[in-house]
Backbone as a ProteinNet text record, in pm:
[ID]
protein_1_A
[PRIMARY]
DAVLPELTWNYFALGLSGIFVIVLIMLVHPLTALVLVIGVGMVILFLFGELWVFGIRFNQVSVINMIMATGLATDYVVYFVQKFMTVTKNIDGETSRDARMVRA
[TERTIARY]
-605.3	-514.4	-668.4	-751.5	-901	-914.4	-850.8	-872.9	-746.5	-624.4	-519.7	-565	-654.3	-671.8	-780.4	-850.4	-941.9	-802.6	-718	-619.1	-566.9	-514.3	-435	-443.2	-626.1	-658.7	-714.9	-716.6	-721.8	-596.1	-493.5	-405.2	-274.7	-319.9	-284.1	-398	-474.9	-582.3	-481.8	-488.5	-470.3	-315.2	-201.9	-77.4	-121.8	-164.8	-183.2	-231.4	-355	-399.4	-265.2	-193	-81.1	4.3	59.4	116.5	83.4	-71.6	-118.8	-115.7	-144.4	-116.3	12.6	125.7	267.8	316.2	276.6	329.2	241.4	168.6	48.5	120.8	178.7	220.7	361.5	410.8	555.5	516.2	504.5	527	405.3	282	184	104.6	106.4	49	-53	-216.3	-295.9	-287.9	-264.3	-273.3	-145.8	-53	107.4	65.7	-19.7	-3.6	-98.6	-210.5	-328.1	-210.4	-145.4	-73.7	1.3	49.4	174.1	89.3	-15.5	-74.4	-145.6	-177.7	-257.1	-128.6	-34.7	115.2	92.1	166.6	187.7	45	-115	-142.7	-153.8	-109.1	-103.2	-26	106.3	229.3	115.7	93	-24.5	-107	-179.5	-284.6	-151.7	-63.5	-13.9	13.9	87.9	169.1	42.3	-73.3	-208.2	-204.7	-225.6	-208.4	-133.9	34.3	114.4	107.6	49.9	12.3	-84.6	-145.6	-269.6	-211.4	-145	-100.9	10.5	107.5	202.1	190.9	58.1	-28.2	74.5	118	184.6	72.6	77.4	29.5	-17.6	-116.6	-125	-98.7	31.3	13.1	153.7	221.6	263.4	380.1	422.6	554.6	540.8	431.8	425.4	344.5	324.2	220.2	389.7	452.4	612.1	647.8	617.3	718.1	654	497.9	450.1	460.6	440.1	470.2	606.9	701.3	869.4	816.8	808.2	727.9	653	543.5	482.3	600.4	674.4	783.2	864.2	962.1	1022.6	940.1	854	755.5	751.1	709.7	656.2	830.3	900.7	1026.6	1047.7	1071.3	1073.9	992.5	853.4	757.3	773.1	853.6	805	939.1	1019	1194.1	1146.8	1060.6	1064	916.2	874.3	776.6	808.5	891.5	1032.3	1016.4	1108	1253.5	1138.5	1009.6	939.6	905.2	863	772.2	913.7	1026.6	1134.7	1220.2	1192.2	1284.3	1238.4	1302.7	1277.6	1275.5	1382.2	1416	1535	1483.9	1591.5	1734.6	1784.2	1925	1869.8	1764	1702	1606.1	1591.8	1526.8	1328.6	1375.9	1189.4	1130	990.8	973.5	809.3	830.7	722.2	713	599.6	608	694	707.6	813.6	923.6	1020.6	1100.8	1143.9	1076.7	1060	1100.8	1030.5	1057.1	1123.6	1195.5	1333.2	1480.3	1442.3	1509.6	1517.9	1392.8	1389	1430.2
8294.8	8232.8	8128.7	8216.9	8133.1	8054.4	8128.6	8026.1	7889.1	7907.4	7816.7	7665.2	7621.6	7459.6	7426.5	7513.7	7431	7458.4	7568.7	7513.9	7453.4	7381	7323.5	7193.9	7134	7038.6	7024.5	7085.6	7099.1	7080.7	7141.7	7155.5	6978.2	6927.5	6809.3	6698.8	6740.4	6616.5	6657.1	6780.7	6804.8	6719.1	6737.4	6691.3	6521.4	6443.6	6300.1	6272.1	6350.3	6358	6345.6	6412.4	6438.1	6315.1	6321.5	6165.4	6030.4	6016.8	5913.1	5887.5	5967.9	6012.8	6020.4	6065	6040.5	5926.2	5877.5	5709.6	5632.5	5641.6	5556.6	5548.9	5663.8	5656.2	5601.8	5618.1	5575.4	5445.4	5357.4	5269.7	5175.4	5210.4	5147.2	5023.9	4998	4940.5	5008.7	5009.5	5099.9	5079.6	4937.6	4889.2	4931.8	4959.2	5008.1	5165.8	5250	5368	5406	5311.9	5355	5283.8	5182.1	5161	5266.8	5367.8	5436.5	5601.2	5613.8	5733.3	5691	5595.9	5547.5	5567	5471.3	5541.3	5661.6	5762.5	5865.1	5966.5	5940.5	5960.6	5962.5	5829	5842.5	5865.9	5910.5	6013.7	6197.4	6188.9	6342.2	6365.8	6261.2	6214.6	6230.8	6132.7	6119.7	6230.9	6376.8	6467.2	6548.4	6580.3	6663	6612.5	6454.4	6428.1	6481.7	6436.9	6567.8	6652.1	6731.9	6892.3	6893.1	6805.6	6786.4	6773.3	6676.2	6606	6672.2	6684.8	6834.3	6941	7029.5	7160.1	7228.5	7210.5	7272.9	7361	7480	7639	7562.3	7574.5	7530.2	7682.9	7712.6	7823.4	7777.9	7916	7891.3	7783.3	7827.5	7744.3	7560.6	7535.4	7395.9	7360.5	7459.5	7375	7375.4	7455.9	7437.1	7301.5	7260	7150.8	7007.6	7047.4	6917.5	6890.7	7016.9	6975.1	6918.6	6949.2	6876.9	6739.6	6699.3	6594.8	6508.9	6554.6	6489.4	6430.3	6562.2	6526.8	6407.5	6401.3	6320.9	6196.5	6192.1	6054.9	5993	6050.8	6023.2	5981.2	6029.4	5977	5852.2	5838.8	5719.2	5585.5	5615.7	5508.3	5462.7	5552.8	5538.1	5424.7	5449.4	5385.1	5227.1	5213.5	5077.7	4975.8	5111	5030.6	5008.4	5070.8	5054	4951.4	4920.3	4767.3	4692.3	4664.6	4576.4	4501.1	4565	4587.8	4533.6	4580.2	4555.6	4404.2	4329.9	4230.3	4120.5	4037.4	3897.3	3820.4	3774.3	3632.7	3692.5	3595.8	3613.1	3523.6	3455.3	3378.7	3265.3	3204.3	3095.1	3095	3166.2	3160.8	3170.3	3228.9	3231.5	3391.8	3389.8	3508.9	3574.4	3490.3	3533.6	3684.6	3698	3829.8	3872.9	3741.6	3753.1	3826.7	3711	3719.7	3848.1	3898.6	4045.1	4156.5	4141.6	4192.7	4236.6	4121.6	4136.4	4188	4113.2	4168.7	4373.8	4384.7	4549.4	4624.4
2004.6	2039.4	2053.7	2009.1	2026.5	1890.8	1805	1658.1	1632.5	1739	1712.9	1680.3	1838.5	1828	1701.9	1624.2	1527.9	1392.7	1386.3	1265.4	1309.2	1427.3	1441.7	1404.9	1480.4	1392.5	1261.1	1195.7	1059.4	989.8	1042.8	955.1	985.1	1140	1137.6	1015.7	1028.1	906.3	797.7	724.2	600.1	611.5	691.7	716.3	728.8	774.3	778.7	632.4	560.5	409.2	356.9	344.8	256.5	231.6	406.9	418.2	328	368.1	331.4	190.9	120.6	-29.9	-54.7	-67.6	-71	-81.9	72	114.1	36.3	9.2	-120.4	-284.3	-273.8	-435.1	-435.5	-296.2	-287.4	-246.3	-185.8	-160.1	-227.3	-318.6	-348.7	-272.5	-131.5	-74.7	31.1	-11	83.5	194.8	226.3	390.7	434	421.9	458.6	481.5	390.7	399.7	499.4	542.7	637.1	773.5	752.7	894.4	951.1	855.2	852.4	940.1	820.7	895.8	1054.3	1094.1	1192.7	1330.5	1244.8	1375.8	1367.9	1290.2	1290.1	1390.7	1349.9	1420.1	1596	1555.4	1724.9	1762.8	1783.8	1770	1826.1	1765.9	1774.4	1854.4	1859.3	1989.6	2134	2108.8	2205	2304.5	2197.5	2216.4	2277.8	2229.6	2283.9	2400.9	2445.1	2592.6	2661.7	2621.4	2733.6	2764.3	2641.7	2673.9	2789.6	2783.2	2898.1	3034.9	3049.6	3140.1	3196.5	3129.6	3210	3207	3151.9	3204.9	3085.9	2973.1	2890.5	2841.9	2825.4	2771.8	2621.2	2560	2391.1	2309.8	2262.8	2172.6	2073.5	2021.2	1878.2	1905.2	2014.1	2030.4	2006.4	2130.9	2132.5	1980.1	1924.9	1799.6	1714.1	1700.2	1568.2	1681.2	1785	1864.6	1796.5	1779	1778.3	1575.6	1521.2	1358.3	1353.8	1413.2	1430.8	1464	1580.6	1612	1521.3	1463.9	1381.4	1258.4	1161.6	1053.5	1127.6	1288.9	1263.8	1306.1	1327.3	1409.6	1223	1106	983.7	910.7	964.2	899.4	958.3	1133.7	1156.8	1150.4	1134.7	1117.2	918.2	858.4	688.4	699	790.6	735.5	841.7	904.7	943.1	862.8	808.7	725.7	567	525	389.4	434.8	557.1	553.7	556	632.8	646	512.5	424.6	316.1	206	246.3	141.8	205.4	284.5	342.6	287.7	165.2	122.7	167.4	234.1	341.7	421.8	520.5	605.9	584.7	695.7	657.8	634.9	735.1	724.4	589	524	412	456.3	529	570.7	535.6	484.2	512	548.7	682.4	761	809.9	862.9	916.7	1084	1157.4	1238.1	1217.9	1129.8	1054.5	981.3	889.6	807.9	924.9	1050.1	1160.8	1246	1254.7	1294	1243	1111	984.4	952.8	968.1	968.9	1125.8
[MASK]
++++++++++++++++++++++++++++++++++++++++++++++++++++++++++++++++++++++++++++++++++++++++++++++++++++++++

């Protein structure tokens, strides 16, 4: 149990690095990949905060739940980032950021 927190931070850092590389290859836009990694990183930090606030013991079960949540957060954020990048025009012919967010 003493090694678990250190290993968890290392694995999450490696996971975020892998997410960045894969998204960078798939979407070919570094800023988009960075925004995605920041979003997923915020989810991870939020989950660590919830562990502390609710007094949940940090053990193997909570780590597995956090890994699952990281995968789900990645899927969710990739969906919105990909839609934001691929929307060309809305009904009125606008291509502004606000119009793209409404379409995504």
